[in-house]
Coordinates of C-alpha atoms in Angstrom, one line a residue:
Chain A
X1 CA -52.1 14.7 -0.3
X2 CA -50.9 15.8 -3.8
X3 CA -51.4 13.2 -6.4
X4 CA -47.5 13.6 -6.8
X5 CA -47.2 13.1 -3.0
X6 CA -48.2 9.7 -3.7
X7 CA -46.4 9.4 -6.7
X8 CA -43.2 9.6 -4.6
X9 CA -44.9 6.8 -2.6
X10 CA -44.4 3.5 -3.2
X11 CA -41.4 3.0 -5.0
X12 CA -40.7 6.9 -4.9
X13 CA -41.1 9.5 -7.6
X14 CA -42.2 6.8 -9.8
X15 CA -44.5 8.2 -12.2
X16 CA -42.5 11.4 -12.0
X17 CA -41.8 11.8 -16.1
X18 CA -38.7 12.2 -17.1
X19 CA -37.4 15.3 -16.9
X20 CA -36.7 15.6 -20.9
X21 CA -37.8 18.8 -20.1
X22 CA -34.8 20.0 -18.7
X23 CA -33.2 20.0 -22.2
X24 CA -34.1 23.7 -22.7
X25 CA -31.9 25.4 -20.9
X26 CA -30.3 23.6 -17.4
X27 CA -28.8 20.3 -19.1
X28 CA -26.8 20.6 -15.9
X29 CA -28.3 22.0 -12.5
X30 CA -26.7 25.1 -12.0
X31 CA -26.1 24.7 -8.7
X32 CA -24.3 21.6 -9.3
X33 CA -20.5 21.0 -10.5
X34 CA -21.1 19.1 -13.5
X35 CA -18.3 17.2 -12.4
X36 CA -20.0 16.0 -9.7
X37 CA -23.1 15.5 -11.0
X38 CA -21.7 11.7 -11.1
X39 CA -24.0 9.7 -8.9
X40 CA -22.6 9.9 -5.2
X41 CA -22.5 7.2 -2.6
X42 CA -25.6 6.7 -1.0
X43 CA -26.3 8.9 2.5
X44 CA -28.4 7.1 4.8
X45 CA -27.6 8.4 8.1
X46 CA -30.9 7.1 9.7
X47 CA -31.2 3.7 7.7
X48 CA -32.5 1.3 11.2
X49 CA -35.5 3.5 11.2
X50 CA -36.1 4.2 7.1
X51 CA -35.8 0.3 6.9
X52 CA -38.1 -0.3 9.7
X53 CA -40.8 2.1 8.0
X54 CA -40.2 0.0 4.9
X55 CA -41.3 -2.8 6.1
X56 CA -44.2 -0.9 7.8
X57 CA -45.0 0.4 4.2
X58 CA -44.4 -3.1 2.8
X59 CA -47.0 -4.7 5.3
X60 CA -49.4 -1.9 4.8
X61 CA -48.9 -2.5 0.8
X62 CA -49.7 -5.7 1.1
X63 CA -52.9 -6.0 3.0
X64 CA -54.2 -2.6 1.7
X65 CA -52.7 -1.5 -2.2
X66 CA -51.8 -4.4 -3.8
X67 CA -55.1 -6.5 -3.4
X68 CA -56.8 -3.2 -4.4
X69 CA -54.6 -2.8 -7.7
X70 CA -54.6 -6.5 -7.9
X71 CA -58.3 -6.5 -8.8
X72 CA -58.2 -3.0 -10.6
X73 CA -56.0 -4.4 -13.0
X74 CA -57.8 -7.6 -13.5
X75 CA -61.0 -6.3 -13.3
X76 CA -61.3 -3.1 -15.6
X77 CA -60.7 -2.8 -19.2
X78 CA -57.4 -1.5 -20.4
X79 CA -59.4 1.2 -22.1
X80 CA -60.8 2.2 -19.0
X81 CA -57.8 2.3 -16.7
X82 CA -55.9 3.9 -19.9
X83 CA -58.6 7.1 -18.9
X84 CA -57.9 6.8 -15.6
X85 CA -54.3 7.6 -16.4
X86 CA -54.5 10.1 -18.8
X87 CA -57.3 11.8 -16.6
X88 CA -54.5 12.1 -13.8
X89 CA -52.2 13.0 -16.2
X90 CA -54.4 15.9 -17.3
X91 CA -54.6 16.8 -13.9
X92 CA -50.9 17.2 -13.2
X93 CA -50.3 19.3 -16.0
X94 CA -51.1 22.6 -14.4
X95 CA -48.4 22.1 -11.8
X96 CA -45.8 20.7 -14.6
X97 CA -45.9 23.7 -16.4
X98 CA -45.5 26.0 -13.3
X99 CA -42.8 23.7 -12.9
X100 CA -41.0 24.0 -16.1
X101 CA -41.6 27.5 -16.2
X102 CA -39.7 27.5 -13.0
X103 CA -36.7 25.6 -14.0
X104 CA -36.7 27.7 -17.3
X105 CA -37.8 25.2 -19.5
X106 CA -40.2 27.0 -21.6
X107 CA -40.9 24.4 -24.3
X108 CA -41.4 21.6 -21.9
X109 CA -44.1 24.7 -19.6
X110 CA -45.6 25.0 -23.4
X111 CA -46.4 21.3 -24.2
X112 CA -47.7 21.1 -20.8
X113 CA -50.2 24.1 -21.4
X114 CA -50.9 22.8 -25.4
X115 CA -51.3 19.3 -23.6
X116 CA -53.7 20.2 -20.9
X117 CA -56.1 22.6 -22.6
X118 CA -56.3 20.1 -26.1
X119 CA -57.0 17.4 -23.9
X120 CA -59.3 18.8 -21.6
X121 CA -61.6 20.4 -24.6
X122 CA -60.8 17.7 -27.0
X123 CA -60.4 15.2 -24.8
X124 CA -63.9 14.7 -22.3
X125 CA -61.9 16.6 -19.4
X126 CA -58.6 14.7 -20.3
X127 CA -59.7 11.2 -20.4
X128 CA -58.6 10.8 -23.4
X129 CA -55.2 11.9 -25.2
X130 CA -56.2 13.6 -28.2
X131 CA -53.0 15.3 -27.6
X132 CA -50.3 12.5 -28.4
X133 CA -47.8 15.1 -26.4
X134 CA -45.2 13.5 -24.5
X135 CA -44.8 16.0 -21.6
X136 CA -42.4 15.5 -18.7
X137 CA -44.0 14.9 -15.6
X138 CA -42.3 17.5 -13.3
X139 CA -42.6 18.3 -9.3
X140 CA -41.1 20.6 -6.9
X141 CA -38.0 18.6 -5.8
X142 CA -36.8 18.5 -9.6
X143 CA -37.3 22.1 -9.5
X144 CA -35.0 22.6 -6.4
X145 CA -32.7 20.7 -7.8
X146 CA -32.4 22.6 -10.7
X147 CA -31.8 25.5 -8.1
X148 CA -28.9 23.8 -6.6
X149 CA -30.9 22.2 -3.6
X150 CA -28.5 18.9 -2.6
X151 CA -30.2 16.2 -2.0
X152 CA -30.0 15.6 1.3
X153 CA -30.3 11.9 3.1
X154 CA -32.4 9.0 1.9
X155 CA -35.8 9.1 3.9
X156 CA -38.4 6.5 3.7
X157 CA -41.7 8.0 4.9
X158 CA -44.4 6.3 6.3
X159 CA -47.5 5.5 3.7
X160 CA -45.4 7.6 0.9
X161 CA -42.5 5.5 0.8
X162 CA -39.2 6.6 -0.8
X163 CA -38.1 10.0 -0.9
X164 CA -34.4 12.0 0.1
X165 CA -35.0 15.0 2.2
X166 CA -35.5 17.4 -0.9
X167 CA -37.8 15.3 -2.6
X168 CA -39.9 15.0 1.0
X169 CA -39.8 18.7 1.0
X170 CA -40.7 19.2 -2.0
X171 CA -44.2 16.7 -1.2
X172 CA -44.9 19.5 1.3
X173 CA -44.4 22.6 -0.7
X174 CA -46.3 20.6 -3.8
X175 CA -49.7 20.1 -1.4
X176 CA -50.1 24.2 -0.9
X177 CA -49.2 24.8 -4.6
X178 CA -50.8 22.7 -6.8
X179 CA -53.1 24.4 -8.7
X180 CA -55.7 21.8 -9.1
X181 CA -55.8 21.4 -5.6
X182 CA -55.8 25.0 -5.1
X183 CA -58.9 25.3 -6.9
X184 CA -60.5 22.5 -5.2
X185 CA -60.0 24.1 -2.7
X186 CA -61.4 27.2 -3.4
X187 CA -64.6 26.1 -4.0
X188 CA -64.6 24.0 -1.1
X189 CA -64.5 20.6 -3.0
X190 CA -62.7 18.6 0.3
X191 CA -60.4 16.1 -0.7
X192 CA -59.3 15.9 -3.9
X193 CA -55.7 16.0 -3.3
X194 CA -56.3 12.5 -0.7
X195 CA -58.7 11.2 -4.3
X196 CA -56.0 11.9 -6.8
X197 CA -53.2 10.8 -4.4
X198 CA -55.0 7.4 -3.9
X199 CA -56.2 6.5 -7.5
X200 CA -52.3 7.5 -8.6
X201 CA -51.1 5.0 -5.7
X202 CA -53.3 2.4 -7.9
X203 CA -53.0 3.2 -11.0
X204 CA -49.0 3.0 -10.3
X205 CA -49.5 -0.1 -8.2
X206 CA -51.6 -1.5 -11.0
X207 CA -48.7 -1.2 -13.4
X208 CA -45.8 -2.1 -11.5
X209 CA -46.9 -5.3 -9.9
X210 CA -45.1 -7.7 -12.0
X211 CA -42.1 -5.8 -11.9
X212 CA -42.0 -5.1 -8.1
X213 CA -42.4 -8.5 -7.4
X214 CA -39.5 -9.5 -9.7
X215 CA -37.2 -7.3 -8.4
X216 CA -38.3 -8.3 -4.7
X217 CA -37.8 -11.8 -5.4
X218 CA -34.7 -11.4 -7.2
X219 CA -32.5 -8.8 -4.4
X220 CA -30.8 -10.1 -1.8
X221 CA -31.5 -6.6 -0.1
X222 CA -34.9 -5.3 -1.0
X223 CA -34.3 -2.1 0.9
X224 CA -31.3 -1.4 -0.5
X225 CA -32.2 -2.6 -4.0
X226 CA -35.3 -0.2 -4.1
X227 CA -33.1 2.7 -2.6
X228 CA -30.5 2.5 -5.2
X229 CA -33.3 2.3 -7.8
X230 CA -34.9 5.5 -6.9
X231 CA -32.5 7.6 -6.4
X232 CA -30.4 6.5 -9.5
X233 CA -34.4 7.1 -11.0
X234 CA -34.5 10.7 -9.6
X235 CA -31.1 11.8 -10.9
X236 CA -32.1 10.7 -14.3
X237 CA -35.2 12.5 -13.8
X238 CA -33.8 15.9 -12.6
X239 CA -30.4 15.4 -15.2
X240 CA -32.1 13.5 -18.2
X241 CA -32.3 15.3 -21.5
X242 CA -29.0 15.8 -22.9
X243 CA -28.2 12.0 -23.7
X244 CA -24.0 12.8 -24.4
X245 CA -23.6 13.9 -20.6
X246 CA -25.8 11.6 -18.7
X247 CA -23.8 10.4 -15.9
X248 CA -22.2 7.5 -16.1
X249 CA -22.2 5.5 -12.5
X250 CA -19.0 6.0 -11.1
X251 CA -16.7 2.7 -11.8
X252 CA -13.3 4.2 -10.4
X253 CA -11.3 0.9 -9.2
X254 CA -12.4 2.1 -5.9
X255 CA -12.4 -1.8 -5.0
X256 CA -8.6 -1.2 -5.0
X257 CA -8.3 0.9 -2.0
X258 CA -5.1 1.9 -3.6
X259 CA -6.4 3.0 -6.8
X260 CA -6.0 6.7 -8.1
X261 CA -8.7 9.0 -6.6
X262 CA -10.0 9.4 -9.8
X263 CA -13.4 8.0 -8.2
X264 CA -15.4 11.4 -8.8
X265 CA -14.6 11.8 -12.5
X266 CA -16.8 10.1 -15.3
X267 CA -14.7 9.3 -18.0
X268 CA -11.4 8.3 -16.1
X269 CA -13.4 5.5 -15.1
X270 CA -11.3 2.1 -15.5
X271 CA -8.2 4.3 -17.3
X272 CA -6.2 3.8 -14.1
X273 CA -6.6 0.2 -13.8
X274 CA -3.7 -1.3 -15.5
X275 CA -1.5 0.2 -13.1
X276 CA -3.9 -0.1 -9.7
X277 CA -3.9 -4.0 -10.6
X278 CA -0.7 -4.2 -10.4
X279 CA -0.1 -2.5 -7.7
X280 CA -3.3 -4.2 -5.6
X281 CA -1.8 -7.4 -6.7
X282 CA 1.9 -6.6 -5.6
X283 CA 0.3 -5.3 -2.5
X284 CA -2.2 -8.3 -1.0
X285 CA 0.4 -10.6 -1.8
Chain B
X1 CA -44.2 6.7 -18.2
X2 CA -40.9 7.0 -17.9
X3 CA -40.7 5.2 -14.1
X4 CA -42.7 2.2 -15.0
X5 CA -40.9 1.4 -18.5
X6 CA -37.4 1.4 -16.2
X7 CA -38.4 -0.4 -14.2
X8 CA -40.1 -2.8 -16.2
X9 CA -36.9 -2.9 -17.6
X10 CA -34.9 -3.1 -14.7
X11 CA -36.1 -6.1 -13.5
X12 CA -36.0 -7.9 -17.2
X13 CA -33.3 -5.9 -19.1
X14 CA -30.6 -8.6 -19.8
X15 CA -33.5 -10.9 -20.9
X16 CA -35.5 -8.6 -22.7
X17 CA -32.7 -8.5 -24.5
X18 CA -31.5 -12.0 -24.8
X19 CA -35.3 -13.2 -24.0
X20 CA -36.7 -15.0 -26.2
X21 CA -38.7 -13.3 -28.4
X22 CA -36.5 -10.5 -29.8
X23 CA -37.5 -11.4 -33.5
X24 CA -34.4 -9.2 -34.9
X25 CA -31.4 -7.3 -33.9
X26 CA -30.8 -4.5 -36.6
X27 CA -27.3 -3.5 -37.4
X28 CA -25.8 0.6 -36.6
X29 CA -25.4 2.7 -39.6
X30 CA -22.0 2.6 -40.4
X31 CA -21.5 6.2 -40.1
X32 CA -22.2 6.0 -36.8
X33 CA -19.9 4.1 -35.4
X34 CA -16.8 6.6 -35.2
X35 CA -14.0 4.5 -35.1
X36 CA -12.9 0.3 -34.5
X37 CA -13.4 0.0 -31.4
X38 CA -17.2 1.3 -31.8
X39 CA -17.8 -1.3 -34.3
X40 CA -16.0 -4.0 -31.9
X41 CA -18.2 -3.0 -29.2
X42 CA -21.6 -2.7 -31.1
X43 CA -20.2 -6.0 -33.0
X44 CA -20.1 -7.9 -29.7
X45 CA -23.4 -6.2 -28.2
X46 CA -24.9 -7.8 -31.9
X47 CA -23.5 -11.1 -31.4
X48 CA -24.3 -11.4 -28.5
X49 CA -27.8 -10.1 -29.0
X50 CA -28.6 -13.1 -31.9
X51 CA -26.9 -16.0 -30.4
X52 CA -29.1 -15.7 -27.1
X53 CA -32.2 -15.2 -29.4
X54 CA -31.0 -17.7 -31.3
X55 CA -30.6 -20.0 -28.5
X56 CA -33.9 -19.0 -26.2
X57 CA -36.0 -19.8 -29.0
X58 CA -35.1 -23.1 -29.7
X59 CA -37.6 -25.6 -28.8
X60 CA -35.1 -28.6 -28.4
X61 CA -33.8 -27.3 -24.8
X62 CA -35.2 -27.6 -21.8
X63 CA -35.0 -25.0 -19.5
X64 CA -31.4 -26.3 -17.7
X65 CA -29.9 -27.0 -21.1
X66 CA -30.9 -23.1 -22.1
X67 CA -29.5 -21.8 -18.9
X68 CA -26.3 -23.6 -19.5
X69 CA -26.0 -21.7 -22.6
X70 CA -27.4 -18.6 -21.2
X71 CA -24.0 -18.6 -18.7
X72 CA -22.0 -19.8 -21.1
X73 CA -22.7 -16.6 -23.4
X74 CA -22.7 -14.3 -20.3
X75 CA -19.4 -15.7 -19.2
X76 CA -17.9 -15.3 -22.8
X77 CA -19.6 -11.4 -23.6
X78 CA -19.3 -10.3 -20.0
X79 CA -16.6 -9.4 -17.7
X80 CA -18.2 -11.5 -14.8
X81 CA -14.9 -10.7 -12.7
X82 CA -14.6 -7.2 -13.2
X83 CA -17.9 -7.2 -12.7
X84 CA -18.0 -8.9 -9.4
X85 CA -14.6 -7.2 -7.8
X86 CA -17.1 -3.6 -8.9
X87 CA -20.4 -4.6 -6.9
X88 CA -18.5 -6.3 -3.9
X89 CA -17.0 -2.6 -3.9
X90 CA -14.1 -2.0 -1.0
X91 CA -15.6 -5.3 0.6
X92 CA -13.6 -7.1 -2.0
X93 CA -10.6 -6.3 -0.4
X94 CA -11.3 -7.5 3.1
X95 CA -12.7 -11.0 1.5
X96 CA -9.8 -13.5 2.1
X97 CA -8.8 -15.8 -1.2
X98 CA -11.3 -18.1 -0.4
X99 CA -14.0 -15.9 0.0
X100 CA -13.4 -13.8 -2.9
X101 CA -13.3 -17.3 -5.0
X102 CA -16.2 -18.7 -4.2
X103 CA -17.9 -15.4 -3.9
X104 CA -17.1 -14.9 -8.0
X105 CA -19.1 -18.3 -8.8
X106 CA -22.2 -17.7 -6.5
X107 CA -22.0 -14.3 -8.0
X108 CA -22.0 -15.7 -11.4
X109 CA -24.7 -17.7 -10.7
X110 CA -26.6 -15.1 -9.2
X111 CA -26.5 -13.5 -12.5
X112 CA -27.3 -16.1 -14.2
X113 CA -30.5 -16.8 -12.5
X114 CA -31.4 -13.7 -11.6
X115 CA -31.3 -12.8 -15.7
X116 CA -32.1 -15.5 -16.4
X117 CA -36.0 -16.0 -14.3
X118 CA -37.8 -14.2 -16.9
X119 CA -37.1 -15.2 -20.2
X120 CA -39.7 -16.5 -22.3
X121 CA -41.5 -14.1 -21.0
X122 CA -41.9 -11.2 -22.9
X123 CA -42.5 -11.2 -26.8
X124 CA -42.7 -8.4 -30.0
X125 CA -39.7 -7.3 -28.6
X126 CA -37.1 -5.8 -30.5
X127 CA -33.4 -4.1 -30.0
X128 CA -32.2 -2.2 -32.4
X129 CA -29.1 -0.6 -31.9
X130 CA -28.8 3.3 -32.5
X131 CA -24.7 4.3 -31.8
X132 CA -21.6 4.0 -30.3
X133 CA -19.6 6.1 -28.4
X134 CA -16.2 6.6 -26.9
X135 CA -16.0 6.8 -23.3
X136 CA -12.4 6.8 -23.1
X137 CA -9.7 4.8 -24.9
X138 CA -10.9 1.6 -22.5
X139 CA -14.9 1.9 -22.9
X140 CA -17.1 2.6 -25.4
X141 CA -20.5 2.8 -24.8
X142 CA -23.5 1.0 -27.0
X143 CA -27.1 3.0 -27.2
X144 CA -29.5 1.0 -28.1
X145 CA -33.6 0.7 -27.8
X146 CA -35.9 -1.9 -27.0
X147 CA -38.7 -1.1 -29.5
X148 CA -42.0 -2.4 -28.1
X149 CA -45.2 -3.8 -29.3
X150 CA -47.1 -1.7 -27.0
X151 CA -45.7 1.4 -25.3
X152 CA -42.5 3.6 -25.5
X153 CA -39.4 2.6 -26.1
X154 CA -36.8 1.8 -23.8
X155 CA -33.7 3.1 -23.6
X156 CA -30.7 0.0 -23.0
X157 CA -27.3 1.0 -22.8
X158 CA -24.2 -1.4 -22.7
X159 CA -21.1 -0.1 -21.4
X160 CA -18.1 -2.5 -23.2
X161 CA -14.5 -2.3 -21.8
X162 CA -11.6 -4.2 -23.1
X163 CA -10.3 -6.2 -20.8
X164 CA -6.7 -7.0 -20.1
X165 CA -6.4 -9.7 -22.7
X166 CA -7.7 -7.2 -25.1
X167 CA -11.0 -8.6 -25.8
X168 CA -14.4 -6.2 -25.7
X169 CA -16.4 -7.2 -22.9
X170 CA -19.6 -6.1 -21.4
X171 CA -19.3 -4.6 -18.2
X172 CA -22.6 -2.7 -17.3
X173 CA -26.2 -2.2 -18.2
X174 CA -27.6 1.1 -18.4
X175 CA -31.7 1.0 -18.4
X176 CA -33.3 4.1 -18.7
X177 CA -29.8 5.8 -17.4
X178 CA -30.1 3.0 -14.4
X179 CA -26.9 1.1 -13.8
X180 CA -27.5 -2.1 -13.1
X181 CA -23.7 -2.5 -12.0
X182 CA -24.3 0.2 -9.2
X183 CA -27.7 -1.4 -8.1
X184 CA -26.3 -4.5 -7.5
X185 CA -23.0 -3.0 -6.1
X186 CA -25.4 -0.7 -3.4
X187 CA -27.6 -3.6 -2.8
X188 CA -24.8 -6.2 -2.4
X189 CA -22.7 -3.6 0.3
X190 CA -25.9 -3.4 2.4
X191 CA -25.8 -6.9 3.0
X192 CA -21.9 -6.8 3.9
X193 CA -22.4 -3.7 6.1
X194 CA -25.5 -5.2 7.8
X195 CA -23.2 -8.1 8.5
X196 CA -20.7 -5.6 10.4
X197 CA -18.4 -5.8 6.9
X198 CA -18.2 -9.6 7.0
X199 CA -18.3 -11.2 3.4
X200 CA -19.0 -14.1 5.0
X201 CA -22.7 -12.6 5.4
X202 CA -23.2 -12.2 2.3
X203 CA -22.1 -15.7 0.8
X204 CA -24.1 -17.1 3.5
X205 CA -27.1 -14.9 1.8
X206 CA -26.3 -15.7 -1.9
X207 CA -26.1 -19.4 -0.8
X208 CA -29.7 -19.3 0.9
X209 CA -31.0 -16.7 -1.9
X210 CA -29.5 -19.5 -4.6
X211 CA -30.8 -22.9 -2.7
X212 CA -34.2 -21.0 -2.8
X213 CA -34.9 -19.9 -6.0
X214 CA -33.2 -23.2 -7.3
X215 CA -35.8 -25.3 -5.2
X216 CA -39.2 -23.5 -6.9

């Protein structure tokens, strides 16, 4: 398991970095009508058995990940779990600059290289951020989506947790093309892809604790809450960057069922509404 | 990282903001603000911003007496029905009268508490607001940052409509580009379609969801 495998765990993409990155050059996926890049309703053809493996992943969180990241983020200096994170950090940096290089974003691919080797030499290996470079965490489904790969249904996988079809495929393609666990593997080092992917699981877990627990106790719908969060997450991942277009969520009067199909355009948003008021009023009565 | 600070902030935006501790809430250049109804929106986003501060840091109120406050400031600087027609979605139209009135208060109070759990919570904070922009001639839409102690900052942006009175209200959100409108709007829809499209599902939920957290 890549360590971005279980990244997308959890809660799904979560320490995925923003994809500032994208700045350079693909503001907008190309493969994407920018007026559509608008955040769509959710697909969730096969939401009985994604709900049922979120509970599974739920159960298995609590008896298994959260004591563990209970204790390591009790237990350990914030120095020392600060290493642990840029340490992992290092490690992904490889694969964000192939990454960026794919989606053409050359300066992000370059502060990923600058990044990895200061920190690495400078650094003890990367546990600590001599650096100071805010790089973008990137992974493959970002990178297909810059291509124009849709997004496909909402999946919740079993142990990784949230993901949409690209993202899951993009898990797969990540664990034969990461470089670090390339390497590993070339020199027969077994495992390191399962080591990175659990301490990320922790360190993640570790961090979001309070916050997970807040937003569980506070939804009426868990599932649905977390859904909505990720994947609202991974379009401001694969879109972020350029600030003036970042899509606004789509507030069309669709609640008037009579409203103006104005729904999948961003800045029409309530313009309509005087006159779809009227006429929903004039209507239900 | 950019995932944890959102949803750190998710969970806590509307009380980072009006939490407690935000020591200060610094004004926009004025060059920055384009036209009126920038400065109306950013104005009300301000106001809003000190009189919650104001108020969650007095040390006279008792947690009730601060949460009457707390809705009475959300129900004046926020759209709460606009904002409860959006998240009930096409539902809202299937809801009879009745249903649709007394979802609006247990969505309110929702809100309210929901917003509301985690103030006191969090201190150093501090929103500063960066710019306004024009959405269209209804919306304008207020950047601002929540400037940490420790960490990066977050980015909090409030979307502010004028109503049909033609006041500026506060109709969305945005943390970190993450709608809280259209989180509640998805979340609130499951529970209707899990129901087979019956509101009554849902206020039965919000009821239970309200009795509970008002009983700890």
């Amino acid at each position: 398991m890549s360590s971005s495998k279980f990244r997308s765990s959890l809660l799904g993409g979560c320490l995925l970095l923003s994809s500032f990155g994208l700045l350079g050059g693909c503001a907008t996926p190309p493969g994407e009508d920018p007026n559509a890049v608008v955040y769509t309703e959710v697909s969730d053809p096969i939401e009985p058995l994604n709900r049922y493996f979120f509970d599974v992943n739920n159960a298995l969180d609590a008896i298994a990940l959260k004591p563990v990241a209970h204790i390591y983020r009790d237990a350990l200096p914030d120095g020392v779990q600060d290493s642990v994170r840029n340490f992992l950090d290092n490690l992904a940096q490889p694969f964000n600059f192939l990454n960026n290089v794919a989606q053409g974003d050359f300066d992000g691919a370059g502060d990923n290289m600058g990044a990895f080797f200061t920190n690495t030499l400078l650094g003890i290996g990367g546990l600590f951020d001599v650096a100071q470079i805010d790089t973008d965490d990137e992974d493959l489904g970002q990178t297909m989506a810059v291509w124009g790969v849709p997004e496909g249904p909402y999946l919740v996988l079993p142990i990784l947790g949230p993901n949409t079809t690209r993202e899951a495929a993009g898990l797969v393609g990540e664990y034969f093309l990461d470089p670090v666990n390339l390497i590993a593997a070339n020199n027969d080092i077994s495992n390191v892809a399962l080591y990175r992917g659990g301490a990320n699981a922790i360190d993640f877990r570790a961090r979001s604790i309070t916050d997970l627990d807040e937003i569980e106790k506070n939804s009426i719908d868990f599932y649905a809450a977390i859904r909505s969060l990720y994947r609202q997450n991974r379009k401001n991942l694969i879109l972020d960057g350029d600030v003036e277009t970042t899509p606004l969520p789509d507030i069309s009067f669709d609640f008037d069922d009579d409203a103006p199909k104005s729904s999948d355009r961003v800045s029409l948003l309530f313009q309509e509404d005087e006159s779809s008021v009227k006429k929903t009023t004039s209507s239900s009565n | 990282m950019k995932f944890h600070r959102f949803l750190l902030a998710s969970c806590t935006a509307l009380f980072l903001f009006t939490g407690t501790p935000v020591p200060s809430v610094s004004t926009a250049t004025a060059a920055e603000t384009e036209d009126a109804a920038a400065k109306e929106a950013v104005g009300l986003v301000e106001k809003m911003g000190k009189e919650a501060v104001a108020l969650l840091s007095r040390q006279d109120l008792d947690d009730q007496a601060k949460r009457v406050g707390f809705k009475s400031l959300i129900d004046r600087d926020f759209d709460m029905k606009l904002i409860g027609r959006f998240v009930l979605g096409k539902y809202w139209r299937k809801a009879t009268k009745e249903q649709q009135t007394e979802y609006l208060v247990l969505f309110n109070d929702y809100i309210v508490t929901t917003y509301q759990k985690r103030i006191g919570e969090y201190s150093g904070e501090n929103l500063k607001i960066a710019k306004a922009t024009r959405l269209n001639k209804k919306e304008t839409l207020v950047k601002s940052e929540i400037i940490r102690p420790k960490g990066p900052a977050i980015n909090l942006d409030w979307r502010v409509r004028i109503s049909k009175s033609g006041e500026y209200r506060i109709i969305d959100i945005i943390v970190e580009n993450v709608s809280m409108l259209l989180t509640h709007r998805e979340e609130f829809s499951a529970v209707v379609s899990k129901n087979n499209g019956d509101v009554e599902g849902l206020l039965v939920k919000l009821r239970d969801h309200l009795a509970k957290i008002n009983a700890n």
